[in-house]
Coordinates of C-alpha atoms and ligand atoms in Angstrom, one line a residue:
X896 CA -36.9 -58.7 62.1
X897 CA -33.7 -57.4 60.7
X898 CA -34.1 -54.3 58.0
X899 CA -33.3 -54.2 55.6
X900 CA -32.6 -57.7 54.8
X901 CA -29.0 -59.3 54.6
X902 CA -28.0 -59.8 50.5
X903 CA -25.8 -62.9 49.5
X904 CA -23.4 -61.3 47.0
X905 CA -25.2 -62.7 44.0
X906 CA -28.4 -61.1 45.3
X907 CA -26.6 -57.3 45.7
X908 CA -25.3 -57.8 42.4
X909 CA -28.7 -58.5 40.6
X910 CA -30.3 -55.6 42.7
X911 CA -28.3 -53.5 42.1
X912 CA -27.2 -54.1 38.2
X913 CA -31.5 -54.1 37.9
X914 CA -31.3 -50.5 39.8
X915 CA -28.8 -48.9 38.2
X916 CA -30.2 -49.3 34.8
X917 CA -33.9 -48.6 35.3
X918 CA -32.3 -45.3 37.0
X919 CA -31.2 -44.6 33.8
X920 CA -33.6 -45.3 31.3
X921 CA -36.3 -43.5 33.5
X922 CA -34.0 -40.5 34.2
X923 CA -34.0 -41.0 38.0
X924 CA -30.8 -39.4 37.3
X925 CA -28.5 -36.4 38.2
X926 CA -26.3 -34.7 36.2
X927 CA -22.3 -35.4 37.8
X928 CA -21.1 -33.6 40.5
X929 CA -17.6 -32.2 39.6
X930 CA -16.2 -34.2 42.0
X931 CA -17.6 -37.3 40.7
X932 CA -16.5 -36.4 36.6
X933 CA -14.0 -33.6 36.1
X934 CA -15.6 -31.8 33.9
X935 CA -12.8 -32.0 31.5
X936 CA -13.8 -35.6 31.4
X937 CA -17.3 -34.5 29.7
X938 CA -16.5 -31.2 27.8
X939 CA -19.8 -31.4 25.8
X940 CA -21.9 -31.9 28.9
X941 CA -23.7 -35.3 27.5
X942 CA -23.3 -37.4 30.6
X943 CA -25.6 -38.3 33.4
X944 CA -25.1 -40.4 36.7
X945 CA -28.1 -42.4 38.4
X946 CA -29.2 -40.5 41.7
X947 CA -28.8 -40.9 45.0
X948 CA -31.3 -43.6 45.9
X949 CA -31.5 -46.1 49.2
X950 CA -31.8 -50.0 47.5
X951 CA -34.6 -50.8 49.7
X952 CA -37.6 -48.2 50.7
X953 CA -37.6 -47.5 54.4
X954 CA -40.1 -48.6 57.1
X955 CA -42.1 -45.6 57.9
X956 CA -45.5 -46.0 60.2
X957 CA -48.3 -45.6 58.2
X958 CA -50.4 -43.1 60.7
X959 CA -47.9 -41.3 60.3
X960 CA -47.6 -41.0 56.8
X961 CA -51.4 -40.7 56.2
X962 CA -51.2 -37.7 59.1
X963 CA -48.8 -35.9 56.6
X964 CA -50.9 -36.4 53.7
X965 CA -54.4 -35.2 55.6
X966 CA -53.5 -32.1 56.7
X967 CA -51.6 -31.1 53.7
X968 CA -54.8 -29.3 53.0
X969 CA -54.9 -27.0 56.2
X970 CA -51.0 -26.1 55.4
X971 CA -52.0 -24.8 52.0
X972 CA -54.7 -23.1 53.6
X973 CA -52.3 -21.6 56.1
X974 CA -49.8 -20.3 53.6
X975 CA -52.2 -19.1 51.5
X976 CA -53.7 -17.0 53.9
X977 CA -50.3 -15.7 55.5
X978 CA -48.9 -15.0 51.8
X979 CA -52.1 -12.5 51.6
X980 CA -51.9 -10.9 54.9
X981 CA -49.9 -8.0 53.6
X982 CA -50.2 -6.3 57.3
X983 CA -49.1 -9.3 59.4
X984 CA -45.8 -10.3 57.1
X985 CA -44.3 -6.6 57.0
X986 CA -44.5 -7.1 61.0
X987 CA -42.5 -10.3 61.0
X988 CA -40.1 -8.8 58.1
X989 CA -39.6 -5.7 60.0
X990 CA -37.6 -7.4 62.9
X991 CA -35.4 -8.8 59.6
X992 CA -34.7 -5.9 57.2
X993 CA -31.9 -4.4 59.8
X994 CA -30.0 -7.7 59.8
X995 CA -30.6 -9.7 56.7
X996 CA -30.0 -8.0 53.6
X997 CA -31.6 -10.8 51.4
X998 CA -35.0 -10.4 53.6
X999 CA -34.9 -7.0 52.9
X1000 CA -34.3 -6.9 49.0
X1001 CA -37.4 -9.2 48.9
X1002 CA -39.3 -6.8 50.9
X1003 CA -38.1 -4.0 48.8
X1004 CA -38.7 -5.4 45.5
X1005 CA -42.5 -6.3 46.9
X1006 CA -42.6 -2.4 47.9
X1007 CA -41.3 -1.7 44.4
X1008 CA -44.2 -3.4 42.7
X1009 CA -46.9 -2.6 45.1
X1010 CA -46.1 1.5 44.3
X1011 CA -46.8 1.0 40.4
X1012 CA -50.3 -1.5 41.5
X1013 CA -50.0 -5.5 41.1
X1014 CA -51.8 -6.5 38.2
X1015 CA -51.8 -10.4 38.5
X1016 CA -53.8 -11.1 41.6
X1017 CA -53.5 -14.6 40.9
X1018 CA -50.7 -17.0 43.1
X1019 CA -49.7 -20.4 43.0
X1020 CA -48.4 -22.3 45.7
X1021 CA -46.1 -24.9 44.9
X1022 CA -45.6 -26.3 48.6
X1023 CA -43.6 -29.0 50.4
X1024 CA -44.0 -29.5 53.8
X1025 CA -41.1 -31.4 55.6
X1026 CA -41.3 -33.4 58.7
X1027 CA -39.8 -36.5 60.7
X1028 CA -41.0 -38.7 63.2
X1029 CA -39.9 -37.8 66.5
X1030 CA -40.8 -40.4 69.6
X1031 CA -41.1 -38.5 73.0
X1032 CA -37.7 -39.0 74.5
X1033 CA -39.7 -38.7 77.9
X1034 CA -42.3 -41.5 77.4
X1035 CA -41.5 -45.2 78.3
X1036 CA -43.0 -46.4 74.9
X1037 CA -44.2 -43.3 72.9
X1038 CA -46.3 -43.5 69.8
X1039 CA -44.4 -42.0 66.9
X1040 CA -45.7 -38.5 66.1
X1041 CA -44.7 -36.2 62.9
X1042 CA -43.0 -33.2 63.6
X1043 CA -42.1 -30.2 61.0
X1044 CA -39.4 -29.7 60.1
X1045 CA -39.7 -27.1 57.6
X1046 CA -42.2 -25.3 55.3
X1047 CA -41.0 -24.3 51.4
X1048 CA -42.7 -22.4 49.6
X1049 CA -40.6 -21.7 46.8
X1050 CA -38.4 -24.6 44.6
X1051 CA -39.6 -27.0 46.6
X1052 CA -38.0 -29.7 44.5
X1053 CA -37.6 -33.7 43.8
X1054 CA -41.3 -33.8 42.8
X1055 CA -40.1 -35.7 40.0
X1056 CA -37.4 -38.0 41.3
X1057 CA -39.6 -39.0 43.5
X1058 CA -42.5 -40.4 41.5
X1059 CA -39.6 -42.5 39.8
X1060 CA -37.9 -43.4 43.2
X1061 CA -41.3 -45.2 43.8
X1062 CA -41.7 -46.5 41.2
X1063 CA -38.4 -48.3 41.0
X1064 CA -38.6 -49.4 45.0
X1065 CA -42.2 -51.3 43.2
X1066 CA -40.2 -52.6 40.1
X1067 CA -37.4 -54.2 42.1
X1068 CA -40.4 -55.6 44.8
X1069 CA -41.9 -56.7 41.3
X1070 CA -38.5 -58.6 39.4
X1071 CA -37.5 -60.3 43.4
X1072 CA -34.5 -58.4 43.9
X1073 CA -35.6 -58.3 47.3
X1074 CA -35.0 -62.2 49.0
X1075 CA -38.8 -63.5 50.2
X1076 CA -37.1 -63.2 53.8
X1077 CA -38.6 -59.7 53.8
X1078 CA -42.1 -60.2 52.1
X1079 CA -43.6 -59.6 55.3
X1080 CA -42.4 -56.3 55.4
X1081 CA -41.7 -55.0 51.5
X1082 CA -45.1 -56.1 49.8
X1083 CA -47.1 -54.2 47.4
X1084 CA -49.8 -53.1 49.7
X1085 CA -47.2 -51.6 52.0
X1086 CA -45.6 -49.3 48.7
X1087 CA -46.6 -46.0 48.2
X1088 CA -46.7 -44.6 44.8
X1089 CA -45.8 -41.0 44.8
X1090 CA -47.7 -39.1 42.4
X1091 CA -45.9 -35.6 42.7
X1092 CA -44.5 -35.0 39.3
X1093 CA -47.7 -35.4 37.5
X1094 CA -49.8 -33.6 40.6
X1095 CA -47.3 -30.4 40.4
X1096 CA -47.6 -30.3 36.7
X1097 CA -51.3 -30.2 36.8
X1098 CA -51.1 -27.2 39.4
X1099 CA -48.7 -25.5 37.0
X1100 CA -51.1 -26.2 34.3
X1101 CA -54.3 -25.0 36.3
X1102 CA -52.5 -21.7 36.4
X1103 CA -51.9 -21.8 33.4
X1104 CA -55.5 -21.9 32.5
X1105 CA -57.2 -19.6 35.3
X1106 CA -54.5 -17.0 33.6
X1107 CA -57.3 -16.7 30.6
X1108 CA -56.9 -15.8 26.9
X1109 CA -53.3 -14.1 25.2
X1110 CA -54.9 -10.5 24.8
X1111 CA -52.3 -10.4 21.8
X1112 CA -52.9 -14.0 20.3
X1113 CA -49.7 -15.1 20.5
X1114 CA -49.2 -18.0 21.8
X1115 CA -49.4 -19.3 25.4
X1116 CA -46.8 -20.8 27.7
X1117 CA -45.1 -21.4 31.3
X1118 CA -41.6 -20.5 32.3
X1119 CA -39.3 -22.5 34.3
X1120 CA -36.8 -19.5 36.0
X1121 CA -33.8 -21.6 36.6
X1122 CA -30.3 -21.9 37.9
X1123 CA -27.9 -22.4 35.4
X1124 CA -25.7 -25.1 35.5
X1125 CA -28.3 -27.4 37.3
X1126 CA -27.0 -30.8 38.2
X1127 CA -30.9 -31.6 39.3
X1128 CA -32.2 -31.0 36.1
X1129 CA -33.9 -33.8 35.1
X1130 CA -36.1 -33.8 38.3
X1131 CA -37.4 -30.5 37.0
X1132 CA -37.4 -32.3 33.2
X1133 CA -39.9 -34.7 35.2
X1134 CA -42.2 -31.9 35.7
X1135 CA -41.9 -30.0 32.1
X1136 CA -42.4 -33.4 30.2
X1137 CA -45.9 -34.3 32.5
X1138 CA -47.0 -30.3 31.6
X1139 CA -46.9 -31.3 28.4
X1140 CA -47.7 -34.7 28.0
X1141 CA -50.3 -35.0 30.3
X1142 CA -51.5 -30.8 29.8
X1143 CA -50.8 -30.4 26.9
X1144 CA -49.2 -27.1 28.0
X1145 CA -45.9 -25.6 26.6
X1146 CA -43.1 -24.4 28.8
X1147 CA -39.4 -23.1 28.4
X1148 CA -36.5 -22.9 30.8
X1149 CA -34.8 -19.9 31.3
X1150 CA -31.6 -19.4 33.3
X1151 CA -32.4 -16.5 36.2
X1152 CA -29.5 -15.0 35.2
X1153 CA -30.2 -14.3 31.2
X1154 CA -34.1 -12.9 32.4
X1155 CA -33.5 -9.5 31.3
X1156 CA -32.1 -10.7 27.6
X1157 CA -34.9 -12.8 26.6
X1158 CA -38.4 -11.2 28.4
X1159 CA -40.1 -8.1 27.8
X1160 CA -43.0 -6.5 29.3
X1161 CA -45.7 -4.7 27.5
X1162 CA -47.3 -1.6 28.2
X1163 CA -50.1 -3.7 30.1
X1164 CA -47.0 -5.5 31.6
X1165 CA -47.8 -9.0 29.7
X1166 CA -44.4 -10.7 30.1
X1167 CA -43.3 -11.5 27.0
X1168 CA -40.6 -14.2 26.2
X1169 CA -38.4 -14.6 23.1
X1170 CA -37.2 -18.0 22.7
X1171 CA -33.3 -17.6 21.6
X1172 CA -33.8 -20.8 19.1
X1173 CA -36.9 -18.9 17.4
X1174 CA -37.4 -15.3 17.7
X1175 CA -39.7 -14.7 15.6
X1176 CA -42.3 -16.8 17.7
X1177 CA -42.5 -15.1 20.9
X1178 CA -44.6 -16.4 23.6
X1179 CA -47.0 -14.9 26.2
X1180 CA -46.1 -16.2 29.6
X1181 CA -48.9 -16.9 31.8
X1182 CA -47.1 -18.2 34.8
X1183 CA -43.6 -18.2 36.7
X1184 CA -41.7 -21.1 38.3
X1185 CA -38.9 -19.9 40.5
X1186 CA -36.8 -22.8 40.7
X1187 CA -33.5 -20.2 41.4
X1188 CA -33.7 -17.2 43.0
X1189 CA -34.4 -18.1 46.6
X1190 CA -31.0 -18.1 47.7
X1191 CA -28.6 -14.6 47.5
X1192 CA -25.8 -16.8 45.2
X1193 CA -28.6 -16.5 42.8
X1194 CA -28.3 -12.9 42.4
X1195 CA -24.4 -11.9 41.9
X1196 CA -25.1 -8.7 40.5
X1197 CA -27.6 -5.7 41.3
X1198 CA -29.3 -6.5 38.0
X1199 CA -30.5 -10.1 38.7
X1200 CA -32.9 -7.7 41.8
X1201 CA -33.7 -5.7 38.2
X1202 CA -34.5 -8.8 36.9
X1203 CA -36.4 -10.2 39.6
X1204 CA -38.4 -6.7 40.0
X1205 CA -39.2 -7.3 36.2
X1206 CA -41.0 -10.5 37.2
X1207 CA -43.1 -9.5 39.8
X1208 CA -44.2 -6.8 37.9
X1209 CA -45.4 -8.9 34.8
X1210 CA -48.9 -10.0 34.6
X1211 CA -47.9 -13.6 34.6
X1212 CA -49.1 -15.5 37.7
X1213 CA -46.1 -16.3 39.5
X1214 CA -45.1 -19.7 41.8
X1215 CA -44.7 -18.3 43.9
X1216 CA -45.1 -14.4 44.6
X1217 CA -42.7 -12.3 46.7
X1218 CA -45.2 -12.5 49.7
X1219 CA -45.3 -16.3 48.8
X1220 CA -41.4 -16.4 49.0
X1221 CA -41.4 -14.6 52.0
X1222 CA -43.7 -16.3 54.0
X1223 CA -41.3 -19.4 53.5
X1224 CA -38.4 -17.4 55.8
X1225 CA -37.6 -19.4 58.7
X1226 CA -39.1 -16.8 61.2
X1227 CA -42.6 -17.3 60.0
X1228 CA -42.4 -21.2 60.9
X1229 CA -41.2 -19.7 64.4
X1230 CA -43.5 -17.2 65.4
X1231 CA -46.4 -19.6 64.8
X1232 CA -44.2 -22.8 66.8
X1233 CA -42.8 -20.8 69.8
X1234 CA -44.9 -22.3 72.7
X1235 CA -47.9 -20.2 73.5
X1236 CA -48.2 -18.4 70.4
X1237 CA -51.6 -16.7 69.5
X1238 CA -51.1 -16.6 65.7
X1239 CA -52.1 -20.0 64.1
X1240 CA -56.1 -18.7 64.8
X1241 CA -55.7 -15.7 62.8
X1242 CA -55.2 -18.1 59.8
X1243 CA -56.7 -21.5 60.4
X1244 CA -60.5 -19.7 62.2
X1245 CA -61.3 -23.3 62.2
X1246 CA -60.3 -24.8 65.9
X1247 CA -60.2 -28.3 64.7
X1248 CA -58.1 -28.2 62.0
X1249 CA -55.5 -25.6 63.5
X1250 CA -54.9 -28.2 66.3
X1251 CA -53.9 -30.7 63.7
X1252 CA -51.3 -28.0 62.4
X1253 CA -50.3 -27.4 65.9
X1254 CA -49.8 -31.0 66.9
X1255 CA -46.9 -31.1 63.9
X1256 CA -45.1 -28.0 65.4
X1257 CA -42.2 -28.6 67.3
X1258 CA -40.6 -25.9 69.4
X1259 CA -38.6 -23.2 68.0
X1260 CA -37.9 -19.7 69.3
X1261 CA -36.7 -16.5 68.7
X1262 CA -33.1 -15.4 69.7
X1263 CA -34.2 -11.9 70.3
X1264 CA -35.4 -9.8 73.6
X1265 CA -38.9 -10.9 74.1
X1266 CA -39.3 -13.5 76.9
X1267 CA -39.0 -16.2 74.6
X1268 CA -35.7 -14.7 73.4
X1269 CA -34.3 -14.5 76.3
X1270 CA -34.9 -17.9 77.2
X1271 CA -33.7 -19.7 73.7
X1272 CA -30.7 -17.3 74.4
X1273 CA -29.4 -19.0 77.5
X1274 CA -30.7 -22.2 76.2
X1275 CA -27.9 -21.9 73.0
X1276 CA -25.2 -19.9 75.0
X1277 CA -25.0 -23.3 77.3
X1278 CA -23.2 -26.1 75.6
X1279 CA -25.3 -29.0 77.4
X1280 CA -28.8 -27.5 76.6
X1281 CA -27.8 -26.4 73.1
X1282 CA -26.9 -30.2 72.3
X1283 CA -30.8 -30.7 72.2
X1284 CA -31.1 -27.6 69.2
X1285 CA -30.6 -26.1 65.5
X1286 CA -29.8 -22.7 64.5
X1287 CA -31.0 -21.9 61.9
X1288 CA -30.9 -18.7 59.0
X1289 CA -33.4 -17.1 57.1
X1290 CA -32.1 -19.4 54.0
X1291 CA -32.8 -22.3 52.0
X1292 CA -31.6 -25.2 49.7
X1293 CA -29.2 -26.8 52.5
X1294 CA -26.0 -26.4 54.3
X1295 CA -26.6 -23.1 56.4
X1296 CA -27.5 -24.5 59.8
X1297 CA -25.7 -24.9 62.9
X1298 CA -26.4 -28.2 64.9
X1299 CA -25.9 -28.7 68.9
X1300 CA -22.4 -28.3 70.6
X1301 CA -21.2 -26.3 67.1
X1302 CA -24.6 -23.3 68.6
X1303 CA -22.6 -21.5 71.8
X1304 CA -19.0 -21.1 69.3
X1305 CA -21.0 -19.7 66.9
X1306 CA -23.1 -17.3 68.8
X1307 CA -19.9 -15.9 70.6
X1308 CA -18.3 -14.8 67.2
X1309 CA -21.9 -13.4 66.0
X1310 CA -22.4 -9.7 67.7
X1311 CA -25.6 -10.0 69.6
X1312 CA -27.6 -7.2 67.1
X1313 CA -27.5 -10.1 64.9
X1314 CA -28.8 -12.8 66.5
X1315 CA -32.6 -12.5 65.8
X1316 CA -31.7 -13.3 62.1
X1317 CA -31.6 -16.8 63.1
X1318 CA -34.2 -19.1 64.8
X1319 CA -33.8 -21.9 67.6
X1320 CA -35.4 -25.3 66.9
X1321 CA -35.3 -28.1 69.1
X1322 CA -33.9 -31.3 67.5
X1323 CA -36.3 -33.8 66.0
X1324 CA -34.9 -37.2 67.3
X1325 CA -36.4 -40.0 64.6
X1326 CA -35.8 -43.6 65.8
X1327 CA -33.1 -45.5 64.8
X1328 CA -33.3 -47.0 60.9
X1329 CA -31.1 -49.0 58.6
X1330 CA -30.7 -48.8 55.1
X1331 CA -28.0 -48.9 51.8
X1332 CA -27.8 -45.8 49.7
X1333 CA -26.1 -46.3 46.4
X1334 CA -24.5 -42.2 45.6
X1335 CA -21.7 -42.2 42.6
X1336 CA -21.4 -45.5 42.7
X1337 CA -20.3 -46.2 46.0
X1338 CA -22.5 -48.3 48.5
X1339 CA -22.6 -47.0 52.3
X1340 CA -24.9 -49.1 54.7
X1341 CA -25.7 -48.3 58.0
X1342 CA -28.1 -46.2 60.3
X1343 CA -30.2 -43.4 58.6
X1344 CA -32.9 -40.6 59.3
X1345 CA -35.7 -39.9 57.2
X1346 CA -37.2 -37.1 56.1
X1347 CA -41.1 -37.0 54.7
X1348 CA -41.9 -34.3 52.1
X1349 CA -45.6 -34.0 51.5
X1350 CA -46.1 -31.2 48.4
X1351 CA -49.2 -29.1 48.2
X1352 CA -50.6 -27.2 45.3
X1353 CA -53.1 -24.3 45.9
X1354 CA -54.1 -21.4 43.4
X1355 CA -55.8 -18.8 45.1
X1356 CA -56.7 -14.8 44.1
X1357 CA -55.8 -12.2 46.8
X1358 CA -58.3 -9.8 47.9
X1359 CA -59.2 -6.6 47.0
X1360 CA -60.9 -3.8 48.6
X1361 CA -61.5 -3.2 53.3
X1362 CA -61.7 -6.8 53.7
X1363 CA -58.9 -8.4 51.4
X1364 CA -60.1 -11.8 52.6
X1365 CA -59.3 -13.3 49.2
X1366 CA -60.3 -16.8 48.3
X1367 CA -58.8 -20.1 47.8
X1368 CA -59.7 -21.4 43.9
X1369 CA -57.9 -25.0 44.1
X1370 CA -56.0 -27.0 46.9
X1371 CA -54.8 -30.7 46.7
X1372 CA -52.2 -32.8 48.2
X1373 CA -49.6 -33.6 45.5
X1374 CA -48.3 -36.5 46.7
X1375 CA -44.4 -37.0 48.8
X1376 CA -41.0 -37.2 48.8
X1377 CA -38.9 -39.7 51.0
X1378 CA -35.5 -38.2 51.7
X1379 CA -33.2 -40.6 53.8
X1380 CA -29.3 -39.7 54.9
X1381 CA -26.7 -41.3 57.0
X1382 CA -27.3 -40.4 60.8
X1383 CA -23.8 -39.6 61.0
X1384 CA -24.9 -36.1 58.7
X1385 CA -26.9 -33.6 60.2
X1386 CA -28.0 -32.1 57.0
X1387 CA -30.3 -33.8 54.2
X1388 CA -30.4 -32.1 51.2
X1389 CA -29.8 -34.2 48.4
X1390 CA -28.6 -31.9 46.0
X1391 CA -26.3 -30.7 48.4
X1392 CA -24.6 -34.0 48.5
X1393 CA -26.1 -35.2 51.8
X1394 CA -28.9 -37.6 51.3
X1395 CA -31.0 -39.9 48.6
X1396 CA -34.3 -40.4 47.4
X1397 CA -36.1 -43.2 48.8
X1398 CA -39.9 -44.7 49.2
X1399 CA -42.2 -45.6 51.9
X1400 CA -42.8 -49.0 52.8
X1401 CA -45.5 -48.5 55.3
X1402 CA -45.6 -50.6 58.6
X1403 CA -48.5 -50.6 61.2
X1404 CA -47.4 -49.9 65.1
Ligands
LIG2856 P1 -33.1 -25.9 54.4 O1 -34.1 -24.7 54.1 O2 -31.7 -25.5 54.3 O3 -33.5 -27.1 53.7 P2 -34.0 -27.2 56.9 O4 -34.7 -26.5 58.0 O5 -34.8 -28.1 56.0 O6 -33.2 -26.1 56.0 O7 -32.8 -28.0 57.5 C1 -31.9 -28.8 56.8 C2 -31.8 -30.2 57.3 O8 -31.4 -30.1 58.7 C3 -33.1 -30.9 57.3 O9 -33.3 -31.6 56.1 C4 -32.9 -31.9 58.5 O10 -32.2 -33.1 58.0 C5 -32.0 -31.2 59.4 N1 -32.9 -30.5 60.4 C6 -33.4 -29.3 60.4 N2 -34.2 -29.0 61.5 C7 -34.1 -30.1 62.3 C8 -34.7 -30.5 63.5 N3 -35.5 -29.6 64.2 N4 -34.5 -31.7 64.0 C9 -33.7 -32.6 63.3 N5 -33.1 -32.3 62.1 C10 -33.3 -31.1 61.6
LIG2857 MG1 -35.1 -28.4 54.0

């Protein structure tokens, strides 16, 4: 059957004039890109444009969907355990610090704090795991498998967008914008609900609890770090108004940069926070979201490091910590995926459930002079093998990796001693999908990929003492993102102009 279904212009025009207005009023919104709205057009910064989102939610087979969601569990119990193994992250960092100066401020600013003692040995994990499904290109009639794509551990955003994007896919299902020719596919049963913005507040708000008591009675609340402008605001507005509403929790945002104007630390390093609006009402600040600071644009001068060394040091819990952050880099996902590797056991002792982990890896490798190296280095220096592979940096949030034929070019203007920054990944090939995506108002149809998020939220206490086992205090699975882009794009950040949101509409087979 044809998918998604033809519309009669009447019937576009009734989706879509239903879409673009629920967008609105339930903020599955963006603010304009710059491109979109001069800014001159909007000096006082009051207007907002509907997101990215397909029109119809895309097929996706439900085992694999419900794979993603199960072992969501083991990958918090996987990062967890990495994030708290000191020891085995400063021997993956080590081959970094030479050749990637953003790596290396991390790892110094971890140093930094570790000489004057952590005194927070709380973390929270605010996870998304990222994969596609990828059919065997060598089987006759493969069953669709997941694959990784990436792990984030820090930002890992659209929690909120997405629980609207569902929610409008249902509400459209629900008002028959979509013609009965496609009932047997877009019902209710086959709509999944994502419940990530209110499953990611109640993590923030867990912290938030397990922090304990002000010791100086002043009142208690959660900082959002943030970048400042932010067109995705309101997706991180999703998540402050459920803290809140549903927690009962307070929280402020505060630009990355302005850190150092509006926190203090006490003697006993409680991070204080001044509101600008109120200062005679300062709040203590019992946990940290990062949603800036993962990417070197975020820190222009040497005192945003200052300012991110301040933070670590606080007693606040933070989401994530510098170990957390780190064990997000690129070359952590590798050295567990190159074939062969021994690591996964050392994290996951349980056999079962590491082979669940495994069976999502796909291959990546090292570009450096171990034997794997060597091999991924004549695999990318030859333009017919390197059409099957990414390159990719120790980076994240979009637009810094280098597809296929565009790998040997690159690598020839890059002096070897730099190649081990990056990683090699074999390409994930999804099967061909149709949809419509609706971005500033224009309407592009045609083949997409999609890209399954599935967010995690574990609190866990690191370990003191010979063994430093530490322990894991909560876990869930927070429920998933559906990102879907063109297939003419190799990228699919959303933010970065690249992809929508979109919905699963689950189909068996
Ligand atoms: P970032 O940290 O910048 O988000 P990703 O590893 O997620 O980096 O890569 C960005 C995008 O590139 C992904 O969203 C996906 O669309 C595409 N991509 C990355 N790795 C692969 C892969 N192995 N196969 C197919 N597409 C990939
Ligand atoms: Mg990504």
């Amino acid at each position: 059957m044809e998918y998604p279904p033809e519309l009669s212009k009447e019937e576009e025009k009734y989706l879509l004039d239903n879409l673009k207005d629920w967008s609105i009023a339930h903020g599955l919104a963006v603010r304009p890109a710059p491109t979109f709205i001069q800014p001159s057009q909007d000096p006082s910064g009051v207007l907002a444009s509907t997101a990215p989102v397909t029109l119809f939610p895309s097929l996706f087979p439900r085992s694999c969907f419900e794979e993603g969601l199960a072992i969501q569990n083991a990958y918090n119990e996987l990062y967890s355990a990495i994030a708290r193994d000191e020891k085995w992250l400063q021997s993956i960092v080590e081959e970094l610090v030479d050749i990637d100066d953003f790596v290396a401020k991390l790892w110094q600013t971890h140093l930094a704090v570790k000489k004057e003692g952590y005194v927070q040995d709380l973390s929270l994990g605010l996870f998304r795991s990222d994969y596609m499904v990828h059919k065997d290109p060598s089987q006759s009639n493969p069953a669709p498998g997941l694959k990784q794509v990436e792990f984030n551990t820090i930002a890992s955003s659209f929690g909120g967008l997405s629980s609207q994007v569902s929610a409008l896919h249902k509400y459209l299902l629900n008002i028959d914008a979509y013609p009965s020719s496609s009932s047997s596919l877009i019902k209710a049963e086959a709509l999944r609900q994502s419940k990530s913005a209110s499953s990611l507040a109640k993590g923030l708000a867990v912290a938030h609890r397990a922090y304990g008591a002000s010791k100086t009675s002043r009142p208690l609340c959660v900082l959002f770090v943030v970048q400042d402008p932010e067109r995705n605001v309101f997706d991180q507005r999703h998540l402050e108004y459920a803290l809140l509403e549903e927690n009962g929790v307070r929280s402020f945002r505060l630009p990355f940069g302005e850190t150092l104007f509006h926190t203090t630390l006490d003697a006993d390093r409680t991070l204080v926070y001044t509101p600008p609006n109120s200062p005679s009402t300062p709040y203590e600040v019992t946990t940290v979201y990062f949603r800036a600071g993962y990417s070197p644009e975020d820190y222009p001068k040497e005192q945003d490091w200052t300012a991110r060394l301040h933070l670590e040091k606080s007693r606040a819990i933070k989401c994530p910590s510098i170990l957390t952050h780190l064990a997000g880099c690129k070359k952590v996902q590798q050295v567990l995926a190159t074939p062969h590797s021994p690591h996964l056991k050392r994290f996951l002792p349980d056999a079962e459930v590491a082979a669940q982990v495994l069976a999502t890896f796909a291959p990546i490798y090292p570009l450096d002079s171990s034997e794997a190296g060597k091999e991924a280095r004549s695999l990318a220096a030859d333009p017919a093998s390197a059409s099957r592979y990414v390159l990719k940096p120790q980076r994240e949030g979009g637009g810094n990796n280098i597809y296929r034929k565009a790998i040997p070019p690159f690598l020839e203007k890059l002096p070897e001693t730099h190649w081990p920054a990056y990683i090699l990944m074999e390409m994930i090939e999804p099967p061909p999908l149709k949809n419509a995506i609706l971005r500033n108002g224009e309407l592009q149809r045609g083949g997409v990929i999609c890209e399954l998020g599935v967010y995690g939220v574990c609190l866990w206490r690191d370990g003191s003492g010979a063994e430093k086992k530490g322990e894991i205090l909560e876990s869930w699975e927070a429920g998933y993102l559906l990102r879907t882009k063109g297939d003419q794009s190799e990228e699919g950040g959303v933010a970065a102009g690249f992809g929508a949101v979109d919905s699963c509409c689950l189909v068996d087979g």
